[in-house]
Amino acid sequence: ISPVTDKHGKVVGLYGVLQNITQKKQIEEKKSKEHFIYDYILDKLPTELVVLDKAGRYIFANNAAVKSKERRGIRIGKKRGSNNDLENWIPVSESKRSEILKQCMVEKKSVTFEEKLIDTDGTERTYMRNMYPLLDEKQDTEFLVSYGVDITASKKSELELQRMAIVAEKTNGIVMITDHAKKIIWINDSFERILGYSSEEVIGYDPADFLQGPETSPETIQEIACSLQKTGTFSGEILNYTKSGNKIWLYLDIAAVYDDSGKLINYVAVENDITLIKMAEQRHQKAMEKERELNRFKTQFVSLASHQFRTPLATIRSSMDLLELKMESSRQDPSFAELFQKHKGVMAEETTRM
């Protein structure tokens, strides 16, 4: 609307031009709704997401990014177009970050890197970040998009596994590490030396697929599965097979590894070859069985021999009694009767002892 004046500058009327902007407003409203939806979706992402302009100033940050900065005592605004200085996001002292930004802008290629940051409470966190450029029509860098994931728990687990690996390499026993699905991710040198399989042959496989065989006890397999499910541990022995097909007895100590949130991430198994011990036990068992069989034969022999001896002894005793009766009924020379009684006593004593 504009005023209409006379030659003296006095307003004598108004004129205006009307324009139908309904469609324009509808488009703006639609875009506003779309932005709201996009912002809502991006804010729900668990990863940090930041958009920077080519001057190095941020123009968007989702909730995860804002909270990450607040944990380190940095307060930032989220309003689009606020153009807060990049120093609010990236301390100038972090030259590595500056180099990465320049590399991404100049080379126009995505860059992936890790960085360690410390919260206000002293907690150290490790992030995996990826930064990539968005190009304009002239193929110049117009925006930089960066997203980051907190990998503190996995890095901690990785460090612990590395320490365990150093120790495991020094032991003579088999050491094996699997992921949560029981797929092998690492073995020590003793694994190949004792079982015959190289690292390249077993990485990514379940050890049960190639170590167990025809005589491996199904009950033991079930016992291992149940124990790991209930307690996360198992200790016991199992019959496995080497690459060459030979039987090998192993004593297993298996333990589950969890991250800080209680999520299962690995299994660690320490296995010792007890084949010689089992062979000695089996030989001892066979010797015991032979000894029991020999004792059984001895008992049977003694019983039989005793029976066989009793019959003739009884006959001898009966004959001696008959002779004595005959001697009493007939008159014999006294010296002969004395000699008979003497020999009868000797025979009676011997038969009684037998």
PDB file of C-alpha atoms in Angstrom, residues 290-308 310:
ATOM      1  CA  LYS A 290      42.257-107.108  34.784  1.00  0.00           C
ATOM      2  CA  GLU A 291      43.025-107.292  38.489  1.00  0.00           C
ATOM      3  CA  ARG A 292      39.341-107.686  39.332  1.00  0.00           C
ATOM      4  CA  GLU A 293      39.049-110.446  36.709  1.00  0.00           C
ATOM      5  CA  LEU A 294      42.138-112.233  38.116  1.00  0.00           C
ATOM      6  CA  ASN A 295      40.708-112.061  41.631  1.00  0.00           C
ATOM      7  CA  ARG A 296      37.480-113.527  40.346  1.00  0.00           C
ATOM      8  CA  PHE A 297      39.405-116.427  38.764  1.00  0.00           C
ATOM      9  CA  LYS A 298      41.355-116.969  42.005  1.00  0.00           C
ATOM     10  CA  THR A 299      38.131-117.183  43.987  1.00  0.00           C
ATOM     11  CA  GLN A 300      36.662-119.673  41.543  1.00  0.00           C
ATOM     12  CA  PHE A 301      39.864-121.788  41.593  1.00  0.00           C
ATOM     13  CA  VAL A 302      40.037-121.899  45.388  1.00  0.00           C
ATOM     14  CA  SER A 303      36.375-122.864  45.593  1.00  0.00           C
ATOM     15  CA  LEU A 304      36.842-125.627  43.020  1.00  0.00           C
ATOM     16  CA  ALA A 305      40.109-126.912  44.530  1.00  0.00           C
ATOM     17  CA  SER A 306      38.596-126.933  47.988  1.00  0.00           C
ATOM     18  CA  HIS A 307      35.741-129.043  46.725  1.00  0.00           C
ATOM     19  CA  GLN A 308      38.068-131.398  44.885  1.00  0.00           C
ATOM     20  CA  ARG A 310      37.414-132.469  50.421  1.00  0.00           C
TER      21      ARG A 310
END
